[in-house]
Coordinates of C-alpha atoms and ligand atoms in Angstrom, one line a residue:
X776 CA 6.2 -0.8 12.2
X777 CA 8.3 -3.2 10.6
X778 CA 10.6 -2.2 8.0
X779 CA 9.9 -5.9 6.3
X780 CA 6.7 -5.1 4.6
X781 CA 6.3 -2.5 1.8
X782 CA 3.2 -0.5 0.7
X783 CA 2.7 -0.9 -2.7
X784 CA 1.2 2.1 -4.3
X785 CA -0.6 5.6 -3.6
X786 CA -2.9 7.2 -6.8
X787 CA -4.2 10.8 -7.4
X788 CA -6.2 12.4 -9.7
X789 CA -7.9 15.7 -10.5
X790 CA -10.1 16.8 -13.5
X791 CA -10.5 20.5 -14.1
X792 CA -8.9 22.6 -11.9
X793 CA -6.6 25.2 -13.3
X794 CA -3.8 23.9 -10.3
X795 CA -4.2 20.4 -10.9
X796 CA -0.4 19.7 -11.6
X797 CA 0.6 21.4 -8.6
X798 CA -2.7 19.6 -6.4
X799 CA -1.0 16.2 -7.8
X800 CA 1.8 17.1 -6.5
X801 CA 0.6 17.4 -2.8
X802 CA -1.6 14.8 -3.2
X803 CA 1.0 12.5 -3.7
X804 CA 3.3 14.1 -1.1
X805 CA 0.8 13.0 1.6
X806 CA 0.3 9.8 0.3
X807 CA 3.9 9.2 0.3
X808 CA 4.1 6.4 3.1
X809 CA 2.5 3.8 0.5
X810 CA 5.2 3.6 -1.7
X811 CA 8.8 5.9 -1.9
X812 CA 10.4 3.6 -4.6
X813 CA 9.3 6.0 -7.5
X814 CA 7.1 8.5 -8.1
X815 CA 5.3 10.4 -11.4
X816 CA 2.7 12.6 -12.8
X817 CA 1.2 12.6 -16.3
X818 CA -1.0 15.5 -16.9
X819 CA -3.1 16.3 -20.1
X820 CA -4.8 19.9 -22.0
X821 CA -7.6 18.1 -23.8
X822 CA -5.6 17.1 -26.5
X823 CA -2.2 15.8 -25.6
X824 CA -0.5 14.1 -22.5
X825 CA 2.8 14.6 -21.1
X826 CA 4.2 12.6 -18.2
X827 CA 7.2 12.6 -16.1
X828 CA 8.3 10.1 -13.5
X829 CA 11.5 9.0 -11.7
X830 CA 13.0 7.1 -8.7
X831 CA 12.7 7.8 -5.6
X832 CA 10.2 10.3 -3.1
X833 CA 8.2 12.8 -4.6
X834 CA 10.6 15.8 -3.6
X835 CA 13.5 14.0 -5.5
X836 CA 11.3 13.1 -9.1
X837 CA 10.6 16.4 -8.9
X838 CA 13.5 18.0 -7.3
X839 CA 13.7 20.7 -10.1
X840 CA 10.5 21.8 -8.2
X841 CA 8.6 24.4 -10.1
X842 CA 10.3 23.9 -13.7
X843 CA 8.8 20.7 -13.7
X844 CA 5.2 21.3 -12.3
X845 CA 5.0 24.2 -14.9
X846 CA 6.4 22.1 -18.1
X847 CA 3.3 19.5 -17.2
X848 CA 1.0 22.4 -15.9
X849 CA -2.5 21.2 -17.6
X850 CA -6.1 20.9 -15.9
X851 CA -6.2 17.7 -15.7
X852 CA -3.8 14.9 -13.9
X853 CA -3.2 11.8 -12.1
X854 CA 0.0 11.1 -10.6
X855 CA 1.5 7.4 -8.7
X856 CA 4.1 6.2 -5.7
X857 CA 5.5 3.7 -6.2
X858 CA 7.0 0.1 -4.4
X859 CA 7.6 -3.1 -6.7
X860 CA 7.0 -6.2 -5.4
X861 CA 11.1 -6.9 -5.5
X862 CA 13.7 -5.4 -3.7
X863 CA 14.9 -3.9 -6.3
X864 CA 13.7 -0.8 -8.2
X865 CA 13.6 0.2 -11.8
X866 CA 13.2 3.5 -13.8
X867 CA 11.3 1.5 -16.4
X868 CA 8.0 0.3 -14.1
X869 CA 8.2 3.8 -13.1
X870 CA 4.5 4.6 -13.5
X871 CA 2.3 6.5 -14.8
X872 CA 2.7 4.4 -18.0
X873 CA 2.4 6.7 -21.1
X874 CA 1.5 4.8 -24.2
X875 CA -0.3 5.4 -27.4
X876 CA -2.6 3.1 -29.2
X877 CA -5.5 3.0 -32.3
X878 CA -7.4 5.1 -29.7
X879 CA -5.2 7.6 -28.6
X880 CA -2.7 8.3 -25.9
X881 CA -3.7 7.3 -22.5
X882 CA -1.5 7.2 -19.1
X883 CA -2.2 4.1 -16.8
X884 CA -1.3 4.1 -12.8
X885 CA -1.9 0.9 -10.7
X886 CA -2.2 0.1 -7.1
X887 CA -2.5 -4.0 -6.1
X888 CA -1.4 -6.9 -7.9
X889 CA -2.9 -8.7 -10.6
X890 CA -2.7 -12.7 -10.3
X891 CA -3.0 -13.5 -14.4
X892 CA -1.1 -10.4 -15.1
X893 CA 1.9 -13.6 -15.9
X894 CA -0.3 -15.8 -18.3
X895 CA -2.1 -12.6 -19.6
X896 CA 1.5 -11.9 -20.7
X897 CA 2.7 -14.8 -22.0
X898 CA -0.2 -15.4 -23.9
X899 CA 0.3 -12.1 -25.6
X900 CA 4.6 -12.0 -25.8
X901 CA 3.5 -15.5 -28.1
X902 CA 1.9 -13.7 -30.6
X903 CA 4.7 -10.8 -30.6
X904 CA 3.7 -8.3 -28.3
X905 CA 6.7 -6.4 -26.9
X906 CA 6.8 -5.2 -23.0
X907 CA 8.9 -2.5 -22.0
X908 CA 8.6 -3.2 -18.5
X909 CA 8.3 -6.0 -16.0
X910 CA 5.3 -4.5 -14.3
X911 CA 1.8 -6.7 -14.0
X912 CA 0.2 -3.0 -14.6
X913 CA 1.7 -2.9 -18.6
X914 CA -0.6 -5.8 -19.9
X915 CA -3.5 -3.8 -19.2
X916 CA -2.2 -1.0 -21.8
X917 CA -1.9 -4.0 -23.9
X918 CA -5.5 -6.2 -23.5
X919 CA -6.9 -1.7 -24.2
X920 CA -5.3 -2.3 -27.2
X921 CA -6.4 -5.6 -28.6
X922 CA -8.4 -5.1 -31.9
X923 CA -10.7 -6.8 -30.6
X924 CA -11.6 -5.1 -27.6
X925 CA -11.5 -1.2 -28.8
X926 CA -14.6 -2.0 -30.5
X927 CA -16.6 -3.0 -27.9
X928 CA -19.4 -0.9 -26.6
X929 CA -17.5 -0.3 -23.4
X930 CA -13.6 -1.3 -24.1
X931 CA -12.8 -0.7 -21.0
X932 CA -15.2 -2.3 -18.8
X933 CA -14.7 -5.5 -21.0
X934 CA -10.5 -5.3 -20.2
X935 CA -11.1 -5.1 -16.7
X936 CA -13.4 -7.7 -16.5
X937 CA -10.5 -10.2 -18.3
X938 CA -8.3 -9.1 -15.0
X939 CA -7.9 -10.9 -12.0
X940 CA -6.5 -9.7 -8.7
X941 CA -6.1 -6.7 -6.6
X942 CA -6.0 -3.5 -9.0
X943 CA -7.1 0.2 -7.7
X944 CA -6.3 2.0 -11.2
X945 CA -6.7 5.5 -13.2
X946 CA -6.9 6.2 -16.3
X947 CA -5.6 9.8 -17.9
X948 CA -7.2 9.8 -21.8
X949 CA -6.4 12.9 -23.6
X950 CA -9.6 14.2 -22.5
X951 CA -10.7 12.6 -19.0
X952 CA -9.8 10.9 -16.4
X953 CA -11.2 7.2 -15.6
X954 CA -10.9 5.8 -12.0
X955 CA -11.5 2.3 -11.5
X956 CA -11.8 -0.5 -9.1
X957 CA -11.6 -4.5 -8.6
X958 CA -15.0 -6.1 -8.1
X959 CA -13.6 -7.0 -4.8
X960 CA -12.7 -3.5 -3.8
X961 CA -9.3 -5.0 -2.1
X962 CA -7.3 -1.5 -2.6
X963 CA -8.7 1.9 -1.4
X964 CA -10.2 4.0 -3.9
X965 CA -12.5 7.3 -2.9
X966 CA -13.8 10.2 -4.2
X967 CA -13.2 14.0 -3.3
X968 CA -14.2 17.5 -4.4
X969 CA -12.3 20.8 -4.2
X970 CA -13.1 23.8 -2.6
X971 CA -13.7 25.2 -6.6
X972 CA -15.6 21.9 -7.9
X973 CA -13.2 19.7 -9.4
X974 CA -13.4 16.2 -9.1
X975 CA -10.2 14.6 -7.0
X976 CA -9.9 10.6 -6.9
X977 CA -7.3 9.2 -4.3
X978 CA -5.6 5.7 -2.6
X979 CA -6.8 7.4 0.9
X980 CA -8.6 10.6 1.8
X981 CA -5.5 12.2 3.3
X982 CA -4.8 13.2 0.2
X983 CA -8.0 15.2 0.2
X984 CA -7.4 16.8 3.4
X985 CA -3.4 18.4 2.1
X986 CA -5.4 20.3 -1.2
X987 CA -8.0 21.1 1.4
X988 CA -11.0 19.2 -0.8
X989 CA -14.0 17.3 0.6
X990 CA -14.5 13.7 0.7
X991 CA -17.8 12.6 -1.4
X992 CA -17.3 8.7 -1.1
X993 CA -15.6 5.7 -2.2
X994 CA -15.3 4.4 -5.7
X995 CA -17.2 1.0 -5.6
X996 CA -15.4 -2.2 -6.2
X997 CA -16.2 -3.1 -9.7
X998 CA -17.4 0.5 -10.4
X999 CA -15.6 2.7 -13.3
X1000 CA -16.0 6.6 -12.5
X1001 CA -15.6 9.0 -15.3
X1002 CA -14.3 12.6 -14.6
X1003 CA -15.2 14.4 -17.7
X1004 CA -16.5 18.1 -18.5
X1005 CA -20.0 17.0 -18.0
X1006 CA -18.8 15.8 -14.4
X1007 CA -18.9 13.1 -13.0
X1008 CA -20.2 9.3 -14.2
X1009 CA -20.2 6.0 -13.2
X1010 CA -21.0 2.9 -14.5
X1011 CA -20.0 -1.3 -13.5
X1012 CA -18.1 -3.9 -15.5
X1013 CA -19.8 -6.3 -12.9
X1014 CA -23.3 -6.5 -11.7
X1015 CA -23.2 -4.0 -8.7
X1016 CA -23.0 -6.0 -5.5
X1017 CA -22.7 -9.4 -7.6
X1018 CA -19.3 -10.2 -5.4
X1019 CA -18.8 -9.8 -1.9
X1020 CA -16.0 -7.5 -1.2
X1021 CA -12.8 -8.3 0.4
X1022 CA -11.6 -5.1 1.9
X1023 CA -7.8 -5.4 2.5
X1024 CA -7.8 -4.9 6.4
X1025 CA -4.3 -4.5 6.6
X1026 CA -5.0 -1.6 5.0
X1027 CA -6.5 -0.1 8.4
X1028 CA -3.7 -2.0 10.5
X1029 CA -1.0 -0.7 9.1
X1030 CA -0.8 1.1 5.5
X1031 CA -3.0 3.8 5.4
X1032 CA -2.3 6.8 7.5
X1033 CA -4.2 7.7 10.1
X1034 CA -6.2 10.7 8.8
X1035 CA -7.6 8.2 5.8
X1036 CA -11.2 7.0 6.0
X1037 CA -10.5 4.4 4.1
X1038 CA -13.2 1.4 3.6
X1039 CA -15.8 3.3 6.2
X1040 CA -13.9 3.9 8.5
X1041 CA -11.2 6.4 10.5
X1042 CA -8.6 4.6 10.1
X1043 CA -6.6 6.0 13.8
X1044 CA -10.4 5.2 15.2
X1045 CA -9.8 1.8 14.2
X1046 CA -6.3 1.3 15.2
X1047 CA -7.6 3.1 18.7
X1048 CA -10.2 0.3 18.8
X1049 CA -7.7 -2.6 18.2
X1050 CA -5.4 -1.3 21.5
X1051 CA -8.5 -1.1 23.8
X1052 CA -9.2 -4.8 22.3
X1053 CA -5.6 -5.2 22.8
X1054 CA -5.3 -4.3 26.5
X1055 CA -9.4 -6.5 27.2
X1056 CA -7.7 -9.2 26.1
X1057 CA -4.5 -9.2 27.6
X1058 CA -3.2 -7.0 30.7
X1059 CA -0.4 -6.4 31.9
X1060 CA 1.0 -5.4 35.2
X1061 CA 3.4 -2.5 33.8
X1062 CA 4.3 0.9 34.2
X1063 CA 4.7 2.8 30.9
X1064 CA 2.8 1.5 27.5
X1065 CA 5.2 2.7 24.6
X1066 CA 4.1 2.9 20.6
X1067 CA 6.3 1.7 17.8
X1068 CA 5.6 4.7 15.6
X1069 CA 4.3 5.7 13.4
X1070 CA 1.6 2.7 12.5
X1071 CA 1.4 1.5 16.5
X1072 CA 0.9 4.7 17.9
X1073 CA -2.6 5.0 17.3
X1074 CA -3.0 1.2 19.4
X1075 CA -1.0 2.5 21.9
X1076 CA -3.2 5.4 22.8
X1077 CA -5.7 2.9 22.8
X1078 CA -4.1 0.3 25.2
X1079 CA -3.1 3.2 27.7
X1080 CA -6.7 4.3 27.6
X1081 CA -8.1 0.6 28.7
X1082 CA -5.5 -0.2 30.8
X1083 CA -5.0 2.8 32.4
X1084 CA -1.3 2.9 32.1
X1085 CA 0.6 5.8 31.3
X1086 CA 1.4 6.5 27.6
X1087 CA 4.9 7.4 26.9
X1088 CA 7.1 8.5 23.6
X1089 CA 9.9 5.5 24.7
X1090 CA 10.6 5.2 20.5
X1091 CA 11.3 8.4 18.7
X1092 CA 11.6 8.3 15.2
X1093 CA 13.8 10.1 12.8
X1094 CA 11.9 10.9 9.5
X1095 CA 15.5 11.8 8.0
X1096 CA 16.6 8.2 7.0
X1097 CA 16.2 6.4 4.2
X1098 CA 14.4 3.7 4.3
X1099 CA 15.9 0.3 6.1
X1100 CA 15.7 -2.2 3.9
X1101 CA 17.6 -0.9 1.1
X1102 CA 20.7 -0.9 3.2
X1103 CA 23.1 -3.5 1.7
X1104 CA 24.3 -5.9 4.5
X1105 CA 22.1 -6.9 7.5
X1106 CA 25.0 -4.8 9.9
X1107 CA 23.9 -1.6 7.6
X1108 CA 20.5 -2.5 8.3
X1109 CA 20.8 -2.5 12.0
X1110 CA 22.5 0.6 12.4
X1111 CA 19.6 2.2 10.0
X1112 CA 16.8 0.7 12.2
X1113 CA 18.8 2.1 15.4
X1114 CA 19.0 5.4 13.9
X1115 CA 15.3 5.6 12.6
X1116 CA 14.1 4.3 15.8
X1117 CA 16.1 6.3 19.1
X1118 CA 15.1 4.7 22.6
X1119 CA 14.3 7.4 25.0
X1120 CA 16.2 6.1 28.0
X1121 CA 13.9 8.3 30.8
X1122 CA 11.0 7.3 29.5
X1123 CA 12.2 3.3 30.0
X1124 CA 14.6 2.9 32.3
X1125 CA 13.9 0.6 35.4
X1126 CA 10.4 0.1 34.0
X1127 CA 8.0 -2.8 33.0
X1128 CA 7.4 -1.5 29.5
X1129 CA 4.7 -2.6 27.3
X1130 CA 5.4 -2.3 23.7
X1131 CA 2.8 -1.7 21.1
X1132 CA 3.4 -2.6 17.4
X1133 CA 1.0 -3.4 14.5
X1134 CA 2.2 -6.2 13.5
X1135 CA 5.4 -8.7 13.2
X1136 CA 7.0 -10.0 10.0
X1137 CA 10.5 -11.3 10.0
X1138 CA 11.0 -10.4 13.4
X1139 CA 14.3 -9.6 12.9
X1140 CA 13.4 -6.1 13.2
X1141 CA 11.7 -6.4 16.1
X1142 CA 14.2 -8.0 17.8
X1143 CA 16.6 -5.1 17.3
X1144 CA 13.8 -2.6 18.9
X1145 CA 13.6 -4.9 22.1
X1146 CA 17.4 -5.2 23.1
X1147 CA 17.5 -1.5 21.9
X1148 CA 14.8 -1.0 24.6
X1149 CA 16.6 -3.5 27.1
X1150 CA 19.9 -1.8 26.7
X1151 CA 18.2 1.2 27.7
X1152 CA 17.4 -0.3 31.2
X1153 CA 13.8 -1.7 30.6
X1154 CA 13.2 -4.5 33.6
X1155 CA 10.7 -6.1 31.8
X1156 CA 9.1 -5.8 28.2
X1157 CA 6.0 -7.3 27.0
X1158 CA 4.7 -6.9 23.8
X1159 CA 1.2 -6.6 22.5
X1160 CA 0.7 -6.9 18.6
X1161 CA -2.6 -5.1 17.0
X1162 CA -3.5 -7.9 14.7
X1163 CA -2.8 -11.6 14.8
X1164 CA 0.2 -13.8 13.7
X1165 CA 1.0 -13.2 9.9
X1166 CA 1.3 -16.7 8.7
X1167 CA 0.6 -16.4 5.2
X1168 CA 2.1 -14.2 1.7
X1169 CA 0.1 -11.8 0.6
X1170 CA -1.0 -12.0 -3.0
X1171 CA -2.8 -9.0 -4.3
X1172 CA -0.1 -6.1 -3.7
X1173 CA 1.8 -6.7 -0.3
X1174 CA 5.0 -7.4 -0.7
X1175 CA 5.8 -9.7 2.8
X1176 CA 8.8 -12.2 2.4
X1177 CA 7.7 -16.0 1.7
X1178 CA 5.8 -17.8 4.5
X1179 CA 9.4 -20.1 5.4
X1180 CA 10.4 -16.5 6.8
X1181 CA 7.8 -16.0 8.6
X1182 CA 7.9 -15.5 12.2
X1183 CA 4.8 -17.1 13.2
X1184 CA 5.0 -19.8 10.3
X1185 CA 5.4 -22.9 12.7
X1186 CA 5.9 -21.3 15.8
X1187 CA 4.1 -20.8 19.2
X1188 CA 3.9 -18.0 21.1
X1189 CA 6.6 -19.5 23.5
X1190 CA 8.5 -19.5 20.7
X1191 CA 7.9 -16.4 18.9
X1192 CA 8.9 -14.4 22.6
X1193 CA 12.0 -16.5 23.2
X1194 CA 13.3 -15.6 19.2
X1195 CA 12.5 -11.7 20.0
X1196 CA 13.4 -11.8 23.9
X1197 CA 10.5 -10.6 25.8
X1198 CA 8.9 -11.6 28.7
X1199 CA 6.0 -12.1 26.5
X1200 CA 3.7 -11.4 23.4
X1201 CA 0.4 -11.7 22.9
X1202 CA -1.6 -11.0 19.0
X1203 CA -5.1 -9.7 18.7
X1204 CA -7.2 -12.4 18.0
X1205 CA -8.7 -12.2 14.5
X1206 CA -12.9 -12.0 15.4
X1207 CA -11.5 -9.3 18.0
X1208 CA -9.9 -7.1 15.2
X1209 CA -12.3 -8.2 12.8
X1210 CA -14.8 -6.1 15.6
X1211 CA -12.8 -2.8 15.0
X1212 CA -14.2 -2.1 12.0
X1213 CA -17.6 -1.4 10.7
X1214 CA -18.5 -3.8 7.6
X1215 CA -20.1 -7.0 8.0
X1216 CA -17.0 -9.2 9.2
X1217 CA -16.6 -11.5 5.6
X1218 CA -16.5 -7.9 3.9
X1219 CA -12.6 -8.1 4.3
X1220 CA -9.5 -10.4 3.3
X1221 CA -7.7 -11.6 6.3
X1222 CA -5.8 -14.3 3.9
X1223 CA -2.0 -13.2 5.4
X1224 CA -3.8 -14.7 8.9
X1225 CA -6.3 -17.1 7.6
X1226 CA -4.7 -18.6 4.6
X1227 CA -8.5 -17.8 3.1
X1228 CA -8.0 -16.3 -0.2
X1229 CA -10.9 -14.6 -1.4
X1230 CA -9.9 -14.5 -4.9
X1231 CA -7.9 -18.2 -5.6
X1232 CA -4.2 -18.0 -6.3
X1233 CA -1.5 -20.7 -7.1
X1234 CA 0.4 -20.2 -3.5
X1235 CA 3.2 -22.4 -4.9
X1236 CA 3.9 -20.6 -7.9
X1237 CA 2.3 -17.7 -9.1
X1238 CA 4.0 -15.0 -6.7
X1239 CA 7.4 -16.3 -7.7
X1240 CA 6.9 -17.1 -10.9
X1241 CA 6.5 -13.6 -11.3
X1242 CA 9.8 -13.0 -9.6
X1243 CA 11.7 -15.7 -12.1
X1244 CA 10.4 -14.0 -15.3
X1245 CA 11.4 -10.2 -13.9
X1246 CA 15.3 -11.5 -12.9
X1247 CA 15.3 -13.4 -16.2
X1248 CA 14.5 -10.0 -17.9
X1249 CA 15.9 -7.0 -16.2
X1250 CA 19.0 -8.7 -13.6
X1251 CA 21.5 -6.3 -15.5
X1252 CA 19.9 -3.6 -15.1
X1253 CA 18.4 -3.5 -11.2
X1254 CA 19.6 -1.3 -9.1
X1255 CA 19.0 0.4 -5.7
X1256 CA 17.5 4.0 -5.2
Ligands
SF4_1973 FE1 -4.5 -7.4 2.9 FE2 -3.4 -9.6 4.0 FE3 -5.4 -9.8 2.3 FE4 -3.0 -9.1 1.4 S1 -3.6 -11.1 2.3 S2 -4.9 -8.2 0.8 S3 -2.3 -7.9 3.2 S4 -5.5 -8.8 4.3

């Protein structure tokens, strides 16, 4: 894994179960890896919501531990991790938004990126509306409460259908919970039960698995699932199966953790897949095959399977720093990826090592890793990447830097393994990954490889235009978690 790229978002909610605070809670403690910027939980007793959110992991917002959980203990809750889609983090985009309108209170939480989340909010700023946050998820709160559209036979439907993007979202209204998906179905979303029959709704089913409840299936894309006292309901804001989905497969290469079923599929099974693919394609003559952990591990096991060459640990990680990339200088940010990622000499040492990673951003990162792994004694070191060359942004919630910074933009592969010295490189080609997993092959986005954007966005402007209006708002008050 490279430290370059950031998860944006993990979402849980449960209806009806006299733990949910505390279920939340662990929920979003195993879904953690998708976003450790901030982190919150609104909870609700039929008649009134409370919320509380904060920066940083889950253990710090609620450092205070029990106190907390208890002041918000209600039977019904969704909770949110957090990344932004800037470097820099702020208390205010904290989510879940809590914010009362004609209809109520209700509490918002948002995984993706919406594309006319900027003109949506210009549009509305022009006729006075006031934003307390620079978050895309905070127009939504505000097309809910549009005159206009609370009378509507189904309000909320009609909002989502004026949205455009990537958006996995719940909704906490004083008296249910409303889970909800983009008719593209680019973000995970599924379904779960607990062992005493109350409805769960989670970013991945790993978050099932840590309050030990059963996953039922996936919220559809374009599907809006009630959890209410009667159960559970569904309904579309788009004609079922009208659009053909574009499952975010990056998803199964590198976000979601490897006890998800996420879009189908296992998501280690897949990753497996993608190293045996990996090691068809290209063999090497080598002695050890060695993971970058934790997201290449899985297509390591997988290349050492095919190839027959040992597996070995040659990374270990250290789960006790922060994360890299909020270090300040680049020196800072080298001694934290040394630190997270230790070479284990043995394991190396006079050996041709093939290294297994799921994917390269910057490179810079990567880089670091190999003369880490050279320094250690490695003769020769060859990598082998589990998806192909990223040479395009991602618009619908992954935050990868612009395509100039790249490492594939504009280079061969020649050129790529001469700017990380190895002996070489080699990418899974896209129809081979695209084989991994189970869906017809145009049910996913592969726009960071293909430049093929399922949903059209303005690749000059609209990602940075975004970026202009937050650091014209809020440059005072960013700061670093
Ligand atoms: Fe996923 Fe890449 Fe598509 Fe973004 S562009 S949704 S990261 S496949």
């Amino acid at each position: 894994m490279e430290f370059e790229k950031k998860e944006d978002c993990g979402l849980f909610g449960i209806y009806g179960d006299k733990d949910s605070v505390e279920k939340t809670y662990f929920g979003l403690f195993s879904l953690q890896h998708r976003g450790q910027e901030s982190a919150g939980i609104a909870s609700s007793d039929g008649e009134f919501i409370q919320c509380h959110t904060g920066m940083g992991t889950v253990g710090r917002v609620f450092r205070k531990g029990r106190k907390t959980l208890q002041r918000l203990a209600n039977p019904m809750a969704i909770g949110h991790v957090r990344y932004s889609t800037s470097g820099m983090s702020k208390a205010i985009n904290s989510q879940p938004f809590l914010s009362e309108y004609s209809q109520g209170q209700v509490a918002v939480a948002h995984n993706g990126n919406l594309i006319n989340a900027k003109l949506l909010r210009d549009e509305y700023e022009a006729y006075g509306s006031i934003f307390k946050s620079t978050s895309d998820t905070e127009i939504i709160i505000h097309l809910l409460a549009k005159p206009s559209h609370v009378t509507k036979p189904d309000p909320l439907g009609h909002v989502l259908s004026h949205l455009q993007g990537a958006f996995s979202l719940l909704f906490l209204h004083n008296d249910r919970i409303e889970a909800a998906r983009d008719p593209y179905g680019i973000r995970p979303l599924c379904i779960g039960k607990t062992k005493e029959g109350a409805y769960v709704v989670a970013s991945e089913s790993c978050a099932f698995d840590a309050i030990e409840a059963g996953y039922i299936r996936a919220v559809e894309p374009g599907e809006i699932v009630t959890l209410c006292e009667e159960g559970l309901k569904s309904r579309f804001f788009v004609a079922k199966g009208s659009i053909k989905p574009a499952h975010c497969i990056f998803e199964h290469i590198y976000f979601a953790k490897q006890n998800s079923r996420i879009f189908g599929d296992n998501v280690h099974e897949v990753r497996k897949k993608a190293g045996k693919a990996l090691a068809r394609e290209f063999p090497v003559d080598a002695d050890v095959v060695i993971p970058v952990p934790d997201s290449g591990t899985s297509a390591a096991v997988g290349y050492s399977a095919q190839s027959g060459i040992p597996f070995e640990m040659g990374l270990v990680r250290s789960h006790y720093v922060g994360r890299s990339f909020i270090a300040p200088t680049q020196k800072a940010r080298e001694t934290s990826v040394k630190l997270k990622l230790a070479v284990v000499r043995d394991a190396v040492e006079g050996k041709r090592v093939v290294v297994v990673d799921d994917s390269v951003v910057r490179g810079t990162t990567t880089r670091g890793k190999v003369r880490s792994i050279r320094q250690a004694g490695a003769k020769e070191i060859h990598m082998r990447i589990s998806c192909p060359p990223i040479r395009y942004p991602c618009f619908y919630g992954v935050d990868f830097p612009t395509k100039k910074e790249l490492l594939a933009n504009g280079r061969d592969l020649g050129q790529i393994a001469e700017f990380l010295e190895v002996d070489s490189i080699e990418y899974l080609p896209l129809d081979k990954m695209l084989e991994c997993v189970s869906l017809d092959k145009d049910c996913y986005c592969t726009a960071c490889w293909s430049g093929k954007y399922p949903i059209p966005v303005d690749v000059a402007s609209s990602k940075f235009s975004m970026d202009r209006y937050q650091m014209r708002m809020f440059d005072e008050n960013e700061y670093d978690v």
